XYZ file of C-alpha atoms in Angstrom:
503
model
C 91.572 56.154 92.614
C 88.275 54.348 92.975
C 87.228 52.606 96.177
C 87.958 48.953 95.501
C 84.915 47.970 97.799
C 82.559 49.866 95.690
C 83.948 48.576 92.380
C 83.347 44.992 93.723
C 80.015 45.728 94.869
C 79.026 47.301 91.659
C 80.254 44.154 89.599
C 78.475 41.950 92.011
C 75.194 43.849 91.736
C 75.364 43.747 87.787
C 76.129 40.009 87.972
C 72.805 39.612 89.861
C 70.766 42.171 88.149
C 68.672 41.206 85.210
C 68.866 44.425 83.129
C 71.193 47.115 85.007
C 71.970 49.101 87.997
C 71.160 52.767 88.742
C 74.018 54.546 90.221
C 71.889 56.741 92.594
C 70.118 53.560 93.962
C 73.645 51.892 94.536
C 74.972 54.632 96.184
C 71.924 54.852 98.663
C 72.041 50.948 99.086
C 75.968 51.234 99.935
C 75.539 54.380 102.008
C 78.240 56.200 100.303
C 78.327 59.430 98.267
C 76.947 59.218 94.708
C 80.205 60.762 93.493
C 82.052 57.727 95.014
C 80.003 55.397 92.724
C 80.616 57.781 89.690
C 84.269 57.402 90.488
C 83.926 53.488 90.320
C 82.098 53.709 87.080
C 84.887 55.919 85.525
C 87.456 53.442 86.725
C 85.969 50.499 85.258
C 85.282 52.394 82.101
C 89.121 53.030 81.720
C 89.933 49.248 81.714
C 87.968 48.322 78.548
C 84.409 47.109 77.847
C 83.816 45.761 81.401
C 80.563 47.772 81.794
C 78.534 50.065 79.845
C 77.140 53.333 81.365
C 74.375 55.602 80.162
C 74.186 58.969 81.546
C 70.723 60.183 82.613
C 69.437 63.378 84.194
C 66.601 63.588 86.354
C 64.945 66.559 88.520
C 63.570 66.392 91.822
C 62.686 68.720 94.833
C 64.724 69.343 97.807
C 64.469 71.527 101.025
C 66.429 74.649 101.166
C 68.552 75.373 104.453
C 65.368 77.317 105.752
C 62.989 74.600 104.512
C 64.911 72.040 106.679
C 64.615 74.394 109.670
C 60.991 74.647 109.252
C 60.630 70.814 108.910
C 62.198 70.665 112.287
C 60.596 73.601 114.238
C 57.562 74.365 112.340
C 56.511 77.317 110.062
C 57.036 80.719 110.839
C 53.231 81.370 111.134
C 52.800 78.245 113.272
C 55.511 79.430 115.758
C 54.007 82.870 115.765
C 50.545 81.177 116.772
C 52.258 79.216 119.427
C 54.093 82.029 121.090
C 50.928 83.883 121.612
C 49.504 83.542 125.271
C 45.758 83.627 126.233
C 46.098 87.055 127.440
C 47.625 88.353 124.194
C 51.101 89.674 123.147
C 52.193 93.138 122.255
C 52.976 93.330 118.538
C 56.127 95.329 119.139
C 57.432 92.334 121.196
C 56.475 89.825 118.404
C 58.363 91.747 115.782
C 61.424 91.343 117.836
C 61.352 87.371 117.298
C 63.306 86.308 114.188
C 60.317 84.707 112.627
C 57.955 87.369 113.876
C 57.532 89.683 110.653
C 56.965 86.856 108.126
C 54.995 84.750 110.637
C 52.664 87.748 111.533
C 51.847 88.267 107.880
C 51.232 84.561 107.031
C 49.209 83.902 110.271
C 46.909 87.060 109.644
C 46.393 85.778 105.906
C 45.261 82.298 107.508
C 43.129 84.142 110.016
C 44.939 82.396 112.828
C 45.271 85.620 114.791
C 43.781 89.116 115.203
C 45.040 92.530 116.277
C 43.492 94.752 118.728
C 44.658 98.252 118.160
C 42.619 99.764 121.051
C 45.014 98.599 123.743
C 46.611 101.060 125.852
C 50.228 99.749 125.586
C 49.890 99.402 121.850
C 48.377 96.765 119.382
C 47.833 93.431 121.002
C 47.792 90.258 119.094
C 45.200 87.386 120.193
C 44.614 83.898 118.687
C 41.545 83.660 116.615
C 41.331 79.936 116.549
C 41.932 77.254 119.232
C 44.039 74.887 117.065
C 45.815 74.885 113.798
C 47.244 72.505 111.292
C 50.855 73.393 110.164
C 50.376 72.465 106.515
C 53.579 74.093 105.305
C 55.772 71.640 107.518
C 53.625 68.623 106.471
C 54.290 69.467 102.972
C 57.990 69.832 103.544
C 58.190 66.648 105.450
C 56.629 64.897 102.430
C 59.279 66.186 100.297
C 61.950 65.263 102.875
C 60.623 61.547 102.839
C 60.506 61.275 99.157
C 56.711 61.874 98.674
C 57.071 65.199 96.723
C 54.736 63.564 93.989
C 51.865 63.889 96.573
C 52.137 67.575 96.215
C 50.312 69.584 93.658
C 52.384 71.841 91.226
C 50.794 74.959 92.690
C 51.753 73.894 96.246
C 55.444 73.351 95.087
C 55.475 76.466 93.348
C 54.262 78.444 96.530
C 56.881 76.694 98.683
C 59.503 77.610 95.992
C 58.427 81.108 96.208
C 58.889 81.350 99.977
C 62.533 79.816 99.397
C 61.535 76.659 101.211
C 62.001 74.254 98.310
C 64.222 74.130 95.247
C 64.335 72.036 92.038
C 67.565 70.338 91.383
C 68.966 68.352 88.511
C 70.741 65.189 89.321
C 72.928 63.331 86.894
C 73.114 59.655 87.362
C 74.305 56.530 85.341
C 72.482 53.539 84.143
C 74.916 50.791 84.343
C 74.784 47.502 82.337
C 77.369 44.724 81.627
C 79.847 45.345 78.838
C 80.976 42.982 75.974
C 84.022 42.014 78.269
C 82.248 41.798 81.579
C 83.787 39.965 84.564
C 83.656 40.266 88.105
C 87.425 40.125 88.569
C 89.511 43.136 86.946
C 92.823 42.490 85.225
C 94.876 45.522 85.065
C 95.690 46.490 81.519
C 99.004 47.275 80.207
C 99.722 50.956 79.213
C 103.138 50.387 77.427
C 104.722 47.840 75.201
C 108.113 47.218 76.856
C 111.274 45.607 75.331
C 111.047 42.891 77.824
C 107.520 41.853 76.588
C 108.759 41.777 73.030
C 111.786 39.566 73.929
C 109.768 37.255 76.122
C 106.658 37.110 73.886
C 104.284 38.186 76.837
C 102.839 40.836 74.789
C 100.817 38.173 72.946
C 98.878 37.458 75.983
C 98.718 40.678 77.810
C 95.733 43.067 77.569
C 96.574 46.503 76.521
C 94.755 49.751 77.431
C 93.466 51.258 74.157
C 94.923 54.643 73.173
C 92.463 57.687 73.606
C 93.457 59.821 70.643
C 90.974 62.473 71.856
C 92.768 63.092 75.133
C 94.321 66.510 75.677
C 98.187 66.540 75.683
C 100.060 68.058 78.483
C 100.053 71.896 78.666
C 103.139 73.480 76.927
C 105.053 75.960 79.051
C 104.917 78.917 76.627
C 103.868 82.585 76.440
C 105.863 83.735 79.494
C 106.550 87.402 79.853
C 110.164 88.508 79.215
C 112.108 88.848 82.474
C 112.745 92.581 81.736
C 109.056 93.153 81.167
C 108.384 91.684 84.674
C 110.922 93.926 86.250
C 109.504 96.812 84.483
C 106.082 96.208 85.784
C 107.432 96.123 89.285
C 109.220 99.418 88.947
C 106.102 101.214 87.370
C 104.126 99.733 90.341
C 106.588 101.178 92.689
C 106.645 104.605 91.233
C 102.583 104.662 91.083
C 102.743 103.700 94.952
C 104.909 106.536 95.429
C 102.487 109.198 93.614
C 104.406 109.620 90.542
C 102.946 110.309 87.166
C 104.168 108.572 84.021
C 105.446 110.520 81.295
C 104.746 110.172 77.619
C 108.103 108.450 76.061
C 106.704 107.442 72.741
C 109.024 109.635 70.582
C 112.492 107.631 70.074
C 113.541 110.295 67.563
C 114.761 113.522 69.571
C 116.346 116.657 68.302
C 119.671 117.451 69.792
C 118.108 120.575 71.289
C 115.912 118.748 73.559
C 118.341 115.911 74.150
C 121.399 117.956 74.944
C 121.215 121.678 74.612
C 118.158 122.206 76.977
C 120.047 120.171 79.547
C 122.941 122.557 79.485
C 125.221 120.059 77.817
C 127.721 121.912 75.551
C 127.787 120.978 71.769
C 131.404 120.076 71.995
C 130.560 117.414 74.623
C 132.074 113.932 73.600
C 128.546 112.222 74.208
C 127.386 114.325 71.080
C 130.028 112.571 68.793
C 128.828 110.111 66.193
C 130.765 107.416 68.055
C 128.277 107.641 70.689
C 125.146 108.853 69.227
C 122.919 107.631 66.269
C 122.199 110.518 63.942
C 119.260 110.381 61.316
C 119.714 110.966 57.754
C 115.903 111.448 56.954
C 114.521 113.487 58.426
C 117.844 115.015 59.423
C 116.775 118.372 60.960
C 114.016 119.577 63.319
C 113.054 123.177 62.666
C 110.065 123.824 64.980
C 111.330 125.053 68.457
C 110.047 127.616 71.118
C 112.202 130.458 69.745
C 112.094 132.588 72.878
C 113.209 129.549 74.851
C 115.835 128.605 72.210
C 117.347 132.054 72.403
C 117.465 131.720 76.352
C 119.302 128.326 76.119
C 121.819 129.761 73.449
C 122.552 132.742 75.793
C 123.120 130.587 78.947
C 125.474 128.316 76.824
C 127.347 131.313 75.220
C 127.339 134.158 77.737
C 125.956 132.581 81.004
C 123.492 133.904 83.258
C 121.480 132.962 86.496
C 124.723 133.068 88.459
C 126.542 131.174 85.694
C 129.464 132.026 83.286
C 128.381 129.494 80.758
C 130.566 127.791 78.392
C 131.970 130.718 76.451
C 131.597 129.059 72.935
C 129.861 129.786 69.740
C 126.501 128.104 70.140
C 125.097 126.763 66.762
C 121.484 126.240 66.001
C 122.527 123.936 63.262
C 123.781 121.458 65.737
C 120.644 121.866 68.046
C 118.475 120.939 64.919
C 120.221 117.717 64.134
C 117.808 114.614 64.665
C 119.080 111.641 66.864
C 117.810 108.454 68.474
C 117.500 109.794 71.905
C 120.293 108.791 74.273
C 118.366 108.938 77.321
C 114.777 109.805 78.692
C 115.987 112.999 80.407
C 114.991 114.617 77.010
C 111.497 113.782 77.843
C 111.874 115.285 81.316
C 113.115 118.521 79.785
C 110.052 118.675 77.580
C 107.751 118.118 80.738
C 109.588 120.515 82.745
C 109.291 123.218 80.060
C 105.633 122.524 79.556
C 105.222 122.825 83.490
C 106.979 126.284 83.404
C 104.326 127.730 80.974
C 101.589 127.468 83.640
C 101.245 128.511 87.197
C 103.436 126.132 88.931
C 102.460 123.258 91.205
C 104.863 120.527 92.667
C 104.822 117.479 90.463
C 106.319 113.967 90.438
C 107.240 112.328 87.162
C 108.710 108.929 86.119
C 109.512 107.107 82.785
C 110.664 103.693 81.781
C 111.511 103.333 78.084
C 114.125 102.559 75.425
C 117.126 104.720 74.720
C 119.895 104.112 72.214
C 123.790 104.529 72.049
C 126.130 103.956 69.256
C 127.981 101.237 71.076
C 130.271 98.376 69.887
C 128.246 95.320 70.726
C 129.806 92.863 73.226
C 129.019 90.816 76.260
C 128.128 93.917 78.380
C 126.980 96.537 75.864
C 124.066 96.907 73.406
C 123.003 99.467 70.943
C 119.824 100.108 73.055
C 118.657 99.638 76.595
C 115.934 100.758 79.041
C 116.238 103.665 81.180
C 114.196 104.334 84.398
C 113.998 107.710 85.458
C 112.261 109.634 88.402
C 111.780 113.518 88.595
C 110.496 115.556 91.494
C 109.991 119.270 91.014
C 109.089 121.390 94.335
C 110.027 124.387 96.135
C 113.285 124.500 98.087
C 114.380 120.969 97.473
C 117.774 119.870 98.726
C 120.243 117.035 98.446
C 118.638 115.579 101.662
C 115.326 115.258 100.056
C 116.725 113.368 97.007
C 118.642 110.927 99.539
C 115.322 110.456 101.264
C 113.278 109.572 98.051
C 116.139 107.294 96.921
C 116.058 105.351 100.151
C 112.263 105.105 99.871
C 112.340 104.019 96.314
C 115.228 101.467 96.642
C 113.761 100.109 99.869
C 110.430 99.122 98.037
C 112.832 97.036 95.739
C 114.371 95.372 98.665
C 117.522 97.306 98.460
C 118.268 98.750 101.989
C 122.117 99.145 101.837
C 122.902 102.250 100.004
C 125.933 104.538 99.601
C 126.254 107.840 97.705
C 129.230 109.000 96.111
C 129.853 112.507 94.511
C 129.897 112.721 90.799
C 129.861 114.884 87.631
C 126.976 115.453 85.275
C 126.564 118.264 83.082
C 122.981 119.113 83.904
C 123.028 118.371 87.779
C 124.904 119.912 90.684
C 125.357 118.487 93.123
C 125.355 114.865 91.500
C 125.595 111.612 93.216
C 126.263 107.953 92.145
C 124.151 105.439 93.956
C 125.654 102.356 95.105
C 124.238 99.239 96.591
C 125.748 96.233 98.489
C 125.632 93.126 96.278
C 125.242 90.092 98.736
C 125.971 87.564 96.013
C 129.117 89.433 94.736
C 129.899 90.570 98.271
C 130.881 94.032 97.076
C 129.394 97.667 96.517
C 127.868 97.834 92.895
C 126.649 100.976 91.328
C 122.887 101.029 90.636
C 122.174 104.620 89.542
C 122.933 108.211 89.073
C 121.188 111.227 90.528
C 121.437 114.964 91.261
C 119.702 118.249 91.314
C 118.964 119.909 87.967
C 121.186 123.057 87.456
C 119.757 126.606 87.404
C 121.022 126.889 83.964
C 118.650 124.144 82.793
C 115.653 125.145 84.769
C 115.639 128.952 84.811
C 115.672 129.305 81.052
C 112.346 127.344 80.818
C 110.665 129.893 82.998
C 110.456 127.892 86.333
C 110.493 130.070 89.534
C 113.820 130.650 91.047
C 112.900 128.976 94.351
C 111.895 125.747 92.441
C 114.251 122.834 92.685
C 114.127 119.593 90.729
C 115.731 116.338 91.812
C 115.990 113.453 89.507
C 117.763 110.077 89.287
C 118.032 107.408 86.579
C 119.310 103.747 86.311
C 119.186 101.092 83.756
C 116.437 98.286 83.814
C 119.117 95.837 82.750
C 121.330 96.195 85.637
C 122.328 92.898 87.377
C 121.523 94.182 90.732
C 118.108 95.372 89.497
C 117.276 91.946 88.183
C 118.515 90.295 91.281
C 116.954 92.687 93.893
C 113.821 93.735 91.865
C 112.605 90.205 91.533
C 113.062 87.874 94.482
C 113.313 84.568 92.543
C 114.471 85.092 88.832
C 113.797 81.416 88.183
C 110.028 82.137 88.314
C 110.380 84.521 85.374
C 111.406 81.988 82.765
C 109.535 78.944 84.158
C 110.324 76.075 86.330
C 113.314 73.750 86.552
C 115.638 76.357 85.157
C 118.993 77.084 87.160
C 120.136 80.579 86.213
C 123.600 81.675 87.176
C 124.804 85.340 86.645
C 128.050 85.231 84.880
C 128.718 88.971 84.240
C 130.851 90.294 87.187
C 132.505 93.424 85.503
C 132.325 96.900 86.091
C 129.165 98.768 85.104
C 129.359 102.315 83.458
C 127.765 105.250 85.452
C 125.397 105.685 82.406
C 123.828 102.368 83.018
C 124.936 100.614 79.994
C 126.167 97.393 81.592
C 124.065 94.542 80.545
C 124.166 91.007 82.668
C 124.464 87.803 80.912
C 122.635 84.683 82.256
C 123.262 81.120 81.571
C 120.835 78.202 82.213
């Protein structure tokens, strides 16, 4: 809001002036910042045709910070001259002074000093003249006192080159009386109210004109989806822990990589059409690494690597069927097989992407969801290593209360379900599944026998992940929104539980 005193002074000045008032001159006479006067001009312009203001630009010279210092203390060369005694001064001592180097060069150029290089202690500097005139300081004082017009352009250019002077552009206003000029300002109405219409006061009131060119209130739009924000946070945590992201851009997968390579039998219920989406075109995948496929077939049918297998007739026709992947562990299997084909080095992989299940849609299930997976391959890893990595991972999410429960998975042994204490629900809620990949899965790939692979997975959509992964979920969808978690049911161990929120 504009200063009332400045507004009144501006109006009184206009009343007395014959033609107009300059905003710079007014700020100088009032002893206020020029911006204060500009604020008064804008304020008066907003109430109608009280004043008319024309913006003007002018250039003038002003001293830099170093120029102000020289105007007070003298130029570098003058200070060098003043500090040299009659008996002379060692050049090495002069150079220790903050103004010594520049001042010495300029004083030598002006022939104010001379150097005796024959002295025993080193070069000595003596005065060459009795007195000097510090013209640099005098020129700067002229500029400071508003007399820069007395300086020639060459002199200004020289001072500018020494960074003692700078040219600035000043914007000001030439203010004149408007068509509705008055020294008293009546506040204009901004709204036509029902009371004005009933009483008839609107006929006498002055209304502020509409500004049809004014910008409207910015709309709250373009927010990232809450799940994408949580996904970004998970991805950052994995990267901070030294993990490498796996390529997960193949939503279509063969049953071989999705199930068989993971030592999941072909008669497993998860491979039924009631749980998995099968493709009709292309229906089959025919390109497999044949030696690896035969080793997988053998471990299923006959066993091996200390296992008796499943003792059933394994069919390649089942392995060839194309599906929408049911988990990103299929990608992990491909990456581990690729790792086994080269000289082994420890690795840490992660993935966050969509997977698909043939589910009946309801309040807690969808046909697709996002799976988060972490995989670590190294020599002689144990269940203790898995617990340690899980504690580190979930601590970065803000989840510190963890419990582990023994579980069964076809391709991990031992296996654990991970539970976290939900402060809001005041109970333990499952947040993920984990385990150590079985030898029947790893050794047919060609990995060394003393290499272990620990892994864990969870769903991005889980209520506890959204609660703990983002400190304040209201920030995800904009301000002034009150979200309440309404899903309080059990969550399946495969991570397919989906929370619902209401505003």
